[in-house]
Tab-separated table of C-alpha atoms and ligand atoms in Angstrom:
chain	number	residue	atom	x	y	z
A	1	MET	CA	-41.799	-2.521	34.843
A	2	SER	CA	-38.096	-2.917	34.387
A	3	THR	CA	-35.669	-1.786	37.087
A	4	PRO	CA	-33.197	1.041	36.325
A	5	LEU	CA	-30.428	-1.582	36.061
A	6	GLN	CA	-32.418	-3.667	33.577
A	7	ALA	CA	-33.210	-0.567	31.539
A	8	ALA	CA	-29.566	0.541	31.459
A	9	THR	CA	-28.455	-2.985	30.534
A	10	SER	CA	-30.927	-3.161	27.655
A	11	GLN	CA	-29.675	0.176	26.405
A	12	VAL	CA	-26.073	-1.068	26.316
A	13	VAL	CA	-27.185	-4.284	24.604
A	14	GLU	CA	-28.859	-2.194	21.946
A	15	GLU	CA	-25.809	0.044	21.457
A	16	PHE	CA	-23.535	-2.984	21.040
A	17	SER	CA	-25.865	-4.902	18.695
A	18	LEU	CA	-24.994	-4.904	15.021
A	19	SER	CA	-27.718	-4.759	12.402
A	20	THR	CA	-27.480	-6.853	9.241
A	21	GLU	CA	-27.014	-3.604	7.272
A	22	THR	CA	-24.031	-2.676	9.424
A	23	LEU	CA	-22.503	-6.126	8.912
A	24	ARG	CA	-22.991	-5.813	5.143
A	25	ALA	CA	-21.508	-2.309	5.162
A	26	ILE	CA	-18.438	-3.628	7.006
A	27	ALA	CA	-17.933	-6.417	4.459
A	28	ALA	CA	-18.250	-3.937	1.573
A	29	GLU	CA	-15.940	-1.354	3.143
A	30	PHE	CA	-13.333	-4.044	3.739
A	31	VAL	CA	-13.045	-4.574	-0.010
A	32	VAL	CA	-12.623	-0.834	-0.614
A	33	GLU	CA	-9.896	-0.492	2.034
A	34	ALA	CA	-8.158	-3.714	0.947
A	35	GLN	CA	-7.949	-2.588	-2.648
A	36	ARG	CA	-6.671	0.825	-1.617
A	37	GLY	CA	-3.965	-0.817	0.502
A	38	LEU	CA	-2.880	-3.076	-2.364
A	39	ARG	CA	-2.618	-0.043	-4.656
A	40	LEU	CA	-1.029	2.535	-2.380
A	41	PRO	CA	1.630	2.357	0.340
A	42	GLY	CA	1.009	3.972	3.724
A	43	GLN	CA	-2.721	3.261	4.049
A	44	SER	CA	-4.284	2.820	7.473
A	45	MET	CA	-5.118	-0.821	6.712
A	46	PRO	CA	-1.720	-1.418	5.168
A	47	MET	CA	-1.991	-4.764	3.248
A	48	LEU	CA	1.655	-5.667	3.844
A	49	PRO	CA	3.425	-8.009	1.396
A	50	SER	CA	4.980	-10.898	3.361
A	51	TYR	CA	7.412	-11.990	0.630
A	52	VAL	CA	6.060	-15.504	1.083
A	53	THR	CA	5.137	-16.480	-2.453
A	54	SER	CA	4.070	-20.097	-2.164
A	55	VAL	CA	1.818	-22.227	0.001
A	56	PRO	CA	3.132	-25.514	1.460
A	57	THR	CA	2.214	-28.845	-0.089
A	58	GLY	CA	2.503	-30.835	3.146
A	59	GLU	CA	5.646	-32.603	1.937
A	60	GLU	CA	8.146	-30.140	3.434
A	61	LYS	CA	10.770	-31.635	5.764
A	62	GLY	CA	13.501	-30.342	8.042
A	63	VAL	CA	14.291	-29.092	11.517
A	64	PHE	CA	14.194	-25.415	12.413
A	65	LEU	CA	14.199	-23.055	15.333
A	66	ALA	CA	11.385	-20.583	15.837
A	67	VAL	CA	10.915	-17.596	18.093
A	68	ASP	CA	7.372	-16.372	18.601
A	69	LEU	CA	6.876	-12.872	19.958
A	70	GLY	CA	3.561	-11.186	19.810
A	71	GLY	CA	1.190	-11.706	22.694
A	72	THR	CA	1.527	-12.347	26.368
A	73	ASN	CA	4.400	-14.841	26.144
A	74	LEU	CA	7.642	-15.363	24.323
A	75	ARG	CA	8.015	-18.865	22.908
A	76	VAL	CA	11.161	-20.501	21.620
A	77	CYS	CA	10.666	-23.780	19.768
A	78	SER	CA	12.305	-26.358	17.631
A	79	VAL	CA	10.067	-27.660	14.888
A	80	HIS	CA	10.594	-30.982	13.129
A	81	LEU	CA	8.683	-31.018	9.855
A	82	ASP	CA	8.268	-34.686	8.977
A	83	GLY	CA	6.396	-34.329	5.666
A	84	ASN	CA	2.910	-35.736	5.032
A	85	GLY	CA	1.502	-32.777	6.949
A	86	LYS	CA	3.066	-34.025	10.200
A	87	PHE	CA	5.299	-32.168	12.631
A	88	LYS	CA	6.721	-32.323	16.139
A	89	ILE	CA	7.326	-29.284	18.212
A	90	VAL	CA	9.310	-28.726	21.420
A	91	ALA	CA	8.639	-25.341	22.979
A	92	SER	CA	9.563	-23.286	25.989
A	93	LYS	CA	7.530	-20.302	27.088
A	94	SER	CA	8.364	-17.263	29.203
A	95	PRO	CA	5.934	-14.520	30.201
A	96	LEU	CA	6.648	-11.024	28.914
A	97	THR	CA	6.783	-8.451	31.668
A	98	LYS	CA	5.454	-4.920	31.309
A	99	LYS	CA	9.050	-3.743	31.656
A	100	LEU	CA	10.110	-5.734	28.575
A	101	MET	CA	7.037	-4.622	26.617
A	102	THR	CA	7.586	-0.930	27.264
A	103	GLY	CA	11.369	-0.648	27.737
A	104	THR	CA	14.115	-0.498	25.126
A	105	ALA	CA	14.846	-2.472	21.958
A	106	GLU	CA	18.078	-3.723	23.483
A	107	GLY	CA	16.251	-4.905	26.606
A	108	LEU	CA	13.687	-6.853	24.595
A	109	PHE	CA	15.974	-8.357	21.977
A	110	SER	CA	18.703	-9.314	24.455
A	111	PHE	CA	16.022	-11.075	26.520
A	112	ILE	CA	14.924	-13.009	23.411
A	113	ALA	CA	18.524	-13.995	22.623
A	114	GLU	CA	18.980	-15.240	26.199
A	115	GLN	CA	15.859	-17.385	25.897
A	116	VAL	CA	17.209	-18.863	22.643
A	117	ARG	CA	20.517	-19.581	24.403
A	118	ASP	CA	18.713	-21.323	27.278
A	119	PHE	CA	16.563	-23.291	24.851
A	120	LEU	CA	19.579	-24.478	22.886
A	121	ALA	CA	21.336	-25.489	26.094
A	122	LYS	CA	18.325	-27.463	27.283
A	123	HIS	CA	16.791	-29.024	24.181
A	124	ILE	CA	19.203	-29.180	21.335
A	125	ASP	CA	20.953	-32.444	20.821
A	126	GLU	CA	23.632	-33.348	18.315
A	127	ARG	CA	21.169	-34.979	15.955
A	128	PHE	CA	19.442	-31.626	15.489
A	129	ALA	CA	22.772	-29.926	14.848
A	130	GLU	CA	23.625	-32.507	12.174
A	131	GLU	CA	20.282	-32.132	10.409
A	132	GLN	CA	20.766	-28.396	10.029
A	133	PRO	CA	22.471	-27.327	6.833
A	134	HIS	CA	25.767	-25.583	7.449
A	135	ALA	CA	25.552	-22.049	6.127
A	136	GLY	CA	29.168	-21.922	5.044
A	137	SER	CA	31.514	-19.127	5.972
A	138	THR	CA	29.027	-17.403	8.266
A	139	GLY	CA	29.408	-20.331	10.616
A	140	HIS	CA	25.671	-20.276	11.402
A	141	TYR	CA	24.115	-23.662	11.933
A	142	PHE	CA	20.529	-23.125	12.954
A	143	LYS	CA	17.991	-21.459	10.703
A	144	LEU	CA	15.520	-19.532	12.788
A	145	GLY	CA	12.066	-18.324	11.759
A	146	PHE	CA	11.104	-15.217	13.717
A	147	THR	CA	7.376	-14.828	14.266
A	148	PHE	CA	7.006	-11.164	15.089
A	149	SER	CA	3.310	-10.430	15.290
A	150	PHE	CA	3.136	-6.705	14.744
A	151	PRO	CA	2.678	-4.557	11.654
A	152	VAL	CA	6.002	-4.751	9.820
A	153	VAL	CA	6.827	-3.311	6.430
A	154	GLN	CA	8.909	-6.133	4.976
A	155	THR	CA	11.498	-5.572	2.325
A	156	GLY	CA	12.322	-9.245	1.970
A	157	ILE	CA	11.746	-12.591	3.658
A	158	ASN	CA	14.114	-11.746	6.533
A	159	SER	CA	14.052	-8.002	6.746
A	160	GLY	CA	11.542	-5.407	7.777
A	161	THR	CA	10.810	-2.404	9.938
A	162	LEU	CA	8.062	-1.965	12.453
A	163	LEU	CA	5.258	0.373	11.448
A	164	ARG	CA	3.887	0.720	14.988
A	165	TRP	CA	3.470	-1.334	18.138
A	166	THR	CA	0.122	-2.864	19.106
A	167	LYS	CA	-1.324	-4.928	22.002
A	168	GLY	CA	0.157	-2.738	24.748
A	169	PHE	CA	3.778	-2.903	23.537
A	170	ASP	CA	5.510	0.468	23.386
A	171	ILE	CA	9.245	0.497	22.664
A	172	PRO	CA	9.919	3.646	20.640
A	173	ASP	CA	13.562	2.878	19.707
A	174	ALA	CA	12.528	-0.381	18.007
A	175	ILE	CA	10.632	1.601	15.364
A	176	GLY	CA	13.068	2.317	12.557
A	177	PRO	CA	15.785	-0.361	12.648
A	178	ASP	CA	15.393	-3.721	10.889
A	179	VAL	CA	13.866	-6.065	13.488
A	180	CYS	CA	15.730	-9.128	12.169
A	181	GLU	CA	19.010	-7.249	12.535
A	182	LEU	CA	18.075	-6.256	16.091
A	183	LEU	CA	17.609	-9.929	16.947
A	184	GLN	CA	20.649	-11.138	14.988
A	185	GLU	CA	22.860	-8.602	16.761
A	186	GLN	CA	21.869	-9.918	20.192
A	187	LEU	CA	22.219	-13.568	19.104
A	188	ASP	CA	25.700	-12.763	17.789
A	189	LYS	CA	26.646	-11.046	21.060
A	190	LEU	CA	25.976	-14.350	22.805
A	191	LYS	CA	27.929	-16.150	20.024
A	192	LEU	CA	24.967	-18.404	19.277
A	193	PRO	CA	25.129	-20.450	16.066
A	194	VAL	CA	21.778	-19.130	14.848
A	195	HIS	CA	20.798	-17.287	11.684
A	196	VAL	CA	17.515	-15.344	11.499
A	197	ALA	CA	16.331	-16.708	8.158
A	198	ALA	CA	12.722	-15.552	8.007
A	199	LEU	CA	10.477	-12.901	9.510
A	200	VAL	CA	6.866	-13.930	9.696
A	201	ASN	CA	3.613	-12.582	11.058
A	202	ASP	CA	1.592	-15.070	13.166
A	203	THR	CA	-1.271	-14.938	10.645
A	204	VAL	CA	1.072	-15.889	7.806
A	205	GLY	CA	2.321	-18.750	10.009
A	206	THR	CA	-1.275	-19.822	10.669
A	207	LEU	CA	-2.085	-19.844	6.962
A	208	LEU	CA	1.033	-21.846	6.086
A	209	THR	CA	0.452	-24.313	8.924
A	210	ARG	CA	-3.147	-24.903	7.949
A	211	ALA	CA	-2.105	-25.486	4.324
A	212	TYR	CA	0.698	-27.824	5.470
A	213	THR	CA	-1.504	-29.899	7.773
A	214	SER	CA	-4.391	-30.117	5.340
A	215	ALA	CA	-1.856	-31.676	2.964
A	216	GLY	CA	-2.043	-28.968	0.361
A	217	ASN	CA	-5.671	-29.429	-0.710
A	218	GLY	CA	-5.254	-26.078	-2.407
A	219	SER	CA	-8.235	-24.241	-1.002
A	220	THR	CA	-6.718	-22.740	2.173
A	221	ILE	CA	-6.978	-19.053	1.448
A	222	ALA	CA	-6.323	-17.380	4.794
A	223	GLY	CA	-4.932	-17.587	8.300
A	224	ILE	CA	-6.658	-15.643	11.060
A	225	ILE	CA	-5.658	-14.901	14.641
A	226	LEU	CA	-8.353	-14.159	17.191
A	227	GLY	CA	-6.335	-13.937	20.384
A	228	THR	CA	-4.727	-11.099	22.338
A	229	GLY	CA	-4.856	-9.229	19.010
A	230	THR	CA	-6.590	-9.997	15.734
A	231	ASN	CA	-5.390	-10.080	12.144
A	232	CYS	CA	-5.486	-12.054	8.922
A	233	ALA	CA	-3.123	-13.046	6.113
A	234	TYR	CA	-4.386	-14.335	2.778
A	235	VAL	CA	-3.281	-15.507	-0.620
A	236	GLU	CA	-3.456	-12.675	-3.177
A	237	ASP	CA	-2.599	-12.580	-6.889
A	238	ARG	CA	0.798	-10.935	-7.195
A	239	ALA	CA	-0.513	-8.849	-10.117
A	240	ALA	CA	-3.133	-7.285	-7.816
A	241	VAL	CA	-0.436	-5.894	-5.511
A	242	THR	CA	0.119	-2.945	-7.790
A	243	LYS	CA	2.039	-0.905	-5.212
A	244	LEU	CA	4.925	-3.351	-5.807
A	245	GLY	CA	4.971	-2.454	-9.501
A	246	ASP	CA	4.242	-4.844	-12.359
A	247	PRO	CA	5.333	-8.429	-11.720
A	248	THR	CA	8.618	-9.380	-13.358
A	249	PRO	CA	9.245	-12.862	-14.849
A	250	ALA	CA	11.143	-13.679	-11.622
A	251	ASP	CA	8.038	-13.054	-9.514
A	252	ARG	CA	5.751	-15.889	-8.463
A	253	ASP	CA	2.003	-15.743	-9.198
A	254	ILE	CA	0.948	-15.191	-5.625
A	255	MET	CA	1.950	-13.083	-2.655
A	256	ILE	CA	0.715	-13.724	0.837
A	257	ILE	CA	-0.527	-10.431	2.257
A	258	ASN	CA	-0.532	-9.562	5.947
A	259	ILE	CA	-3.645	-7.392	6.022
A	260	GLU	CA	-3.262	-5.941	9.550
A	261	TRP	CA	-7.030	-5.824	9.751
A	262	GLY	CA	-6.797	-4.588	13.326
A	263	SER	CA	-6.556	-1.215	11.576
A	264	PHE	CA	-9.661	-1.740	9.424
A	265	ASN	CA	-11.837	1.385	9.370
A	266	ASN	CA	-9.800	3.417	11.845
A	267	ASN	CA	-11.994	6.377	10.905
A	268	ASN	CA	-15.169	4.559	12.067
A	269	THR	CA	-17.210	5.185	8.944
A	270	VAL	CA	-18.873	1.772	9.148
A	271	LEU	CA	-17.813	0.470	12.559
A	272	THR	CA	-20.273	1.453	15.252
A	273	ARG	CA	-18.761	3.338	18.135
A	274	THR	CA	-19.872	3.668	21.738
A	275	PRO	CA	-18.496	5.952	24.483
A	276	ILE	CA	-16.966	2.842	26.093
A	277	ASP	CA	-15.038	2.061	22.881
A	278	ASP	CA	-13.621	5.579	22.952
A	279	ALA	CA	-12.683	5.180	26.611
A	280	VAL	CA	-10.821	1.912	25.877
A	281	ASP	CA	-8.996	3.524	22.970
A	282	ALA	CA	-7.966	6.454	25.166
A	283	GLU	CA	-6.216	4.056	27.574
A	284	THR	CA	-4.013	2.434	24.903
A	285	PRO	CA	-0.547	3.536	23.779
A	286	ASN	CA	-1.678	3.272	20.113
A	287	LYS	CA	-4.650	5.660	20.336
A	288	GLY	CA	-6.759	6.175	17.222
A	289	VAL	CA	-5.401	3.149	15.366
A	290	HIS	CA	-6.140	-0.583	15.385
A	291	ILE	CA	-9.737	0.384	16.158
A	292	PHE	CA	-11.234	-2.852	14.791
A	293	GLU	CA	-8.883	-4.874	17.020
A	294	LYS	CA	-10.057	-2.891	20.051
A	295	ARG	CA	-13.664	-4.057	19.441
A	296	VAL	CA	-12.770	-7.682	18.754
A	297	SER	CA	-9.682	-9.161	20.384
A	298	GLY	CA	-8.939	-10.677	23.755
A	299	MET	CA	-6.768	-7.910	25.112
A	300	PHE	CA	-9.698	-5.484	25.013
A	301	LEU	CA	-12.841	-7.478	25.864
A	302	GLY	CA	-12.027	-7.490	29.579
A	303	GLU	CA	-11.458	-3.753	29.606
A	304	ILE	CA	-14.750	-3.127	27.778
A	305	ILE	CA	-16.733	-4.989	30.451
A	306	ARG	CA	-14.766	-3.337	33.287
A	307	LEU	CA	-15.562	0.124	31.938
A	308	LEU	CA	-19.222	-0.766	31.394
A	309	LEU	CA	-19.533	-2.012	34.984
A	310	LEU	CA	-17.693	1.017	36.318
A	311	ASP	CA	-20.079	3.294	34.458
A	312	LEU	CA	-23.145	1.496	35.853
A	313	SER	CA	-21.609	1.611	39.308
A	314	ALA	CA	-20.911	5.361	39.030
A	315	LYS	CA	-24.594	5.818	38.133
A	316	GLY	CA	-25.523	3.917	41.298
A	317	LEU	CA	-27.112	1.063	39.305
A	318	ILE	CA	-24.796	-1.807	40.251
A	319	PHE	CA	-22.378	-2.585	43.129
A	320	CYS	CA	-22.951	-0.127	46.000
A	321	GLN	CA	-19.192	0.517	46.278
A	322	PRO	CA	-16.707	0.058	43.415
A	323	SER	CA	-13.739	-2.040	44.530
A	324	HIS	CA	-10.090	-1.184	44.014
A	325	GLU	CA	-10.003	-3.863	41.277
A	326	LEU	CA	-12.975	-2.382	39.423
A	327	LEU	CA	-11.227	0.991	39.450
A	328	THR	CA	-7.976	-0.442	38.057
A	329	PRO	CA	-7.584	-0.456	34.245
A	330	TRP	CA	-6.938	-3.829	32.565
A	331	THR	CA	-7.838	-5.839	35.706
A	332	LEU	CA	-10.128	-8.173	33.810
A	333	ASP	CA	-9.048	-10.424	30.989
A	334	THR	CA	-11.066	-12.524	28.590
A	335	SER	CA	-11.194	-15.474	30.992
A	336	PHE	CA	-13.591	-13.341	33.089
A	337	LEU	CA	-15.963	-13.065	30.125
A	338	SER	CA	-15.595	-16.762	29.317
A	339	ALA	CA	-16.592	-17.745	32.855
A	340	VAL	CA	-19.573	-15.364	32.879
A	341	GLU	CA	-20.719	-16.361	29.378
A	342	SER	CA	-20.784	-20.061	30.187
A	343	ASP	CA	-22.713	-19.949	33.465
A	344	THR	CA	-26.028	-21.801	32.985
A	345	SER	CA	-26.838	-22.365	36.668
A	346	VAL	CA	-30.174	-21.091	37.974
A	347	ASP	CA	-28.595	-18.793	40.546
A	348	LEU	CA	-25.629	-17.890	38.285
A	349	SER	CA	-23.244	-19.123	40.949
A	350	THR	CA	-20.185	-19.179	38.663
A	351	ILE	CA	-20.705	-15.496	37.973
A	352	GLU	CA	-21.026	-14.872	41.695
A	353	SER	CA	-17.686	-16.524	42.448
A	354	THR	CA	-15.983	-15.030	39.369
A	355	VAL	CA	-17.015	-11.460	40.237
A	356	SER	CA	-16.071	-12.040	43.825
A	357	SER	CA	-12.596	-13.387	43.013
A	358	SER	CA	-11.788	-10.939	40.164
A	359	LEU	CA	-13.368	-7.777	41.518
A	360	GLY	CA	-13.750	-8.563	45.224
A	361	LEU	CA	-17.464	-7.674	45.080
A	362	PRO	CA	-20.638	-9.426	46.222
A	363	THR	CA	-23.520	-9.539	43.726
A	364	THR	CA	-27.286	-9.916	43.761
A	365	LEU	CA	-28.960	-12.254	41.267
A	366	ALA	CA	-30.296	-9.245	39.331
A	367	GLU	CA	-26.768	-7.846	39.059
A	368	ARG	CA	-25.438	-11.190	37.849
A	369	GLU	CA	-28.144	-11.358	35.184
A	370	SER	CA	-27.151	-7.925	33.933
A	371	ILE	CA	-23.451	-8.780	33.928
A	372	GLN	CA	-24.161	-11.886	31.856
A	373	GLN	CA	-26.223	-9.941	29.314
A	374	LEU	CA	-23.455	-7.368	28.965
A	375	VAL	CA	-20.780	-10.026	28.534
A	376	LYS	CA	-22.853	-11.906	25.964
A	377	ILE	CA	-23.318	-8.857	23.779
A	378	ILE	CA	-19.592	-7.975	23.954
A	379	GLY	CA	-18.688	-11.533	22.871
A	380	LYS	CA	-21.335	-11.588	20.153
A	381	ARG	CA	-20.288	-8.222	18.765
A	382	SER	CA	-16.713	-9.455	18.551
A	383	ALA	CA	-17.652	-12.659	16.708
A	384	TYR	CA	-20.068	-10.907	14.328
A	385	LEU	CA	-17.443	-8.288	13.458
A	386	ALA	CA	-15.037	-11.133	12.688
A	387	ALA	CA	-17.685	-12.821	10.518
A	388	ALA	CA	-18.393	-9.597	8.608
A	389	ILE	CA	-14.762	-8.950	7.818
A	390	ILE	CA	-14.308	-12.586	6.728
A	391	VAL	CA	-17.150	-12.070	4.272
A	392	GLY	CA	-15.306	-8.993	2.981
A	393	LEU	CA	-12.228	-11.156	2.476
A	394	LEU	CA	-14.249	-13.799	0.599
A	395	THR	CA	-15.510	-11.050	-1.708
A	396	GLN	CA	-12.028	-9.643	-2.279
A	397	THR	CA	-10.576	-13.077	-3.103
A	398	LYS	CA	-13.655	-14.317	-5.042
A	399	ALA	CA	-12.865	-17.565	-3.242
A	400	LEU	CA	-16.449	-18.848	-3.276
A	401	ASP	CA	-16.415	-18.589	-7.101
A	402	LYS	CA	-13.088	-20.403	-7.349
A	403	TYR	CA	-13.467	-23.344	-4.955
A	404	PRO	CA	-16.283	-25.709	-3.963
A	405	THR	CA	-15.208	-25.245	-0.342
A	406	VAL	CA	-13.039	-22.496	1.033
A	407	ASP	CA	-10.748	-23.275	3.924
A	408	ILE	CA	-9.533	-20.854	6.598
A	409	GLY	CA	-7.013	-21.614	9.365
A	410	MET	CA	-7.593	-19.978	12.744
A	411	ASP	CA	-5.739	-19.751	15.994
A	412	GLY	CA	-5.742	-17.634	19.126
A	413	SER	CA	-7.097	-17.748	22.653
A	414	VAL	CA	-10.438	-16.098	21.890
A	415	PHE	CA	-11.200	-18.522	19.070
A	416	GLN	CA	-10.052	-21.494	21.126
A	417	LEU	CA	-11.304	-20.675	24.602
A	418	TYR	CA	-14.267	-18.301	24.453
A	419	PRO	CA	-17.406	-20.428	24.883
A	420	GLY	CA	-19.462	-20.606	21.685
A	421	TYR	CA	-17.226	-18.182	19.770
A	422	ALA	CA	-16.784	-20.396	16.708
A	423	SER	CA	-20.510	-20.982	16.411
A	424	MET	CA	-21.201	-17.248	16.763
A	425	ILE	CA	-18.842	-16.653	13.825
A	426	ARG	CA	-20.798	-19.263	11.882
A	427	ASP	CA	-24.080	-17.503	12.762
A	428	GLY	CA	-22.623	-14.256	11.424
A	429	LEU	CA	-21.504	-15.982	8.231
A	430	ARG	CA	-24.982	-17.463	7.752
A	431	ILE	CA	-26.626	-14.054	8.150
A	432	LEU	CA	-24.435	-12.638	5.400
A	433	LEU	CA	-23.888	-15.589	3.074
A	434	GLY	CA	-27.010	-17.704	3.500
A	435	LYS	CA	-26.495	-21.265	2.235
A	436	ASP	CA	-22.992	-20.512	0.979
A	437	ALA	CA	-21.826	-20.243	4.583
A	438	SER	CA	-21.684	-24.045	4.648
A	439	ARG	CA	-18.981	-23.912	1.930
A	440	VAL	CA	-16.594	-22.148	4.288
A	441	THR	CA	-14.585	-24.442	6.562
A	442	ILE	CA	-12.812	-22.928	9.538
A	443	GLY	CA	-10.260	-25.088	11.278
A	444	LEU	CA	-7.857	-24.686	14.123
A	445	ALA	CA	-4.245	-24.305	13.011
A	446	GLU	CA	-2.601	-24.932	16.342
A	447	ASP	CA	1.041	-23.981	16.777
A	448	GLY	CA	0.703	-21.861	13.649
A	449	SER	CA	3.313	-19.406	14.834
A	450	GLY	CA	6.001	-22.038	15.395
A	451	VAL	CA	5.292	-24.326	12.448
A	452	GLY	CA	4.680	-21.411	10.096
A	453	ALA	CA	8.004	-19.834	11.073
A	454	ALA	CA	9.730	-23.151	10.360
A	455	LEU	CA	8.034	-23.410	6.953
A	456	CYS	CA	9.193	-19.874	6.155
A	457	ALA	CA	12.734	-20.580	7.327
A	458	LEU	CA	12.720	-23.597	5.031
A	459	VAL	CA	11.879	-21.638	1.898
A	460	ALA	CA	14.098	-18.702	2.894
B	1	BGC	C1	-0.796	-7.203	15.203
B	1	BGC	C2	-0.724	-8.245	14.113
B	1	BGC	C3	-0.918	-9.624	14.681
B	1	BGC	C4	-2.183	-9.685	15.516
B	1	BGC	C5	-2.419	-11.049	16.146
B	1	BGC	C6	-2.044	-7.382	16.036
B	1	BGC	O1	-2.048	-6.487	17.109
B	1	BGC	O2	-0.756	-5.908	14.668
B	1	BGC	O3	0.511	-8.160	13.427
B	1	BGC	O4	-0.990	-10.549	13.627
B	1	BGC	O5	-2.114	-8.712	16.549
B	1	BGC	O6	-1.367	-11.423	16.966
């Protein structure tokens, strides 16, 4: 006889499990939505042209500045590309406060400019200044690649307007103006010798970095972020991007597309949906969109488990009294799930201390067993959804027909830190691709945002 808690846990596990048919349906629907987005502007999964039209060979050289805005921190870096797939990076990091993330465009962009000023004061020596090409009458010395990891409709390599904010950012007056101009204006106010030369999504940066560091073996087709948010950029035939019109002789053969797959299947026709998913969505500033991201990425996994535990507690099945922490939205982050997932002790003592320190609650062994089962299914669902959408991408690109092995660059805290995440993605790939799964290599493209921005600034 199972206890009421065990029964309720099994029910959640069932609701969160994905059948092979669902995974196949997701892969197939991805192709439909991708093709629609390449054909028509304004689609919910927007397939945004990045205006990056070549992939690095590994031989690129130079020194560039990069600003990386898009998750929990702002990073300013200088990147030395040394050729031969090698680079050196010096970075400084500052946390982004809620006030910056939900204030005004001026507040955010002036903060970024100040961090660039501080970085230049601290790290930039004369050698760097000499290596930078002088941009003539503008008087700008440093070329900066701006990694801005949000959905941006680009009109060129260093211009674009924000479609909408994601990942908890909400700054209404930044939607409309050109985001490169917003940054340039604030850099100019501080009289900094910096020119915003390229605007780049973190996934584009990840793709370029992976291609650069794998010394241009030619088969890197995509860059994926599985971190605070999730997204992918890939190499598409320019001719397939019909919403840009027919290619002219001046166009290159390829265009890297920022898919913004966080917004895959916003209407839930193939994604399964539980009441908890709806509750998470209702708490976000971007309700009803980026639905796929809200099932998969790091920002949301902690909130999913908090709401599940709160629900069980309200039904009297777990924790006799909910704590203040359990009642507070966004208290738990993905490190909570990582700690719970990895506990292999007989008495689940890591879970005991993790729940006690994060939620201020004591637990029984039976409660800890339930919490671990819930966490495991949330993590597995995330990884299997990622695997299914990757299979959709492989179908869209026909990459397995073109190359003996297909290479994908990945970065992000979930991919890097969640225990067993990479092997769960591989399990998902095996379910859908069988033997061919072994022809897909997935490798970490660390520092993708910084190095990729530098590579973009170089070609800009
Ligand atoms: C953004 C993407 C970004 C991804 C990963 C998403 O929320 O919309 O532009 O690439 O997060 O950072």
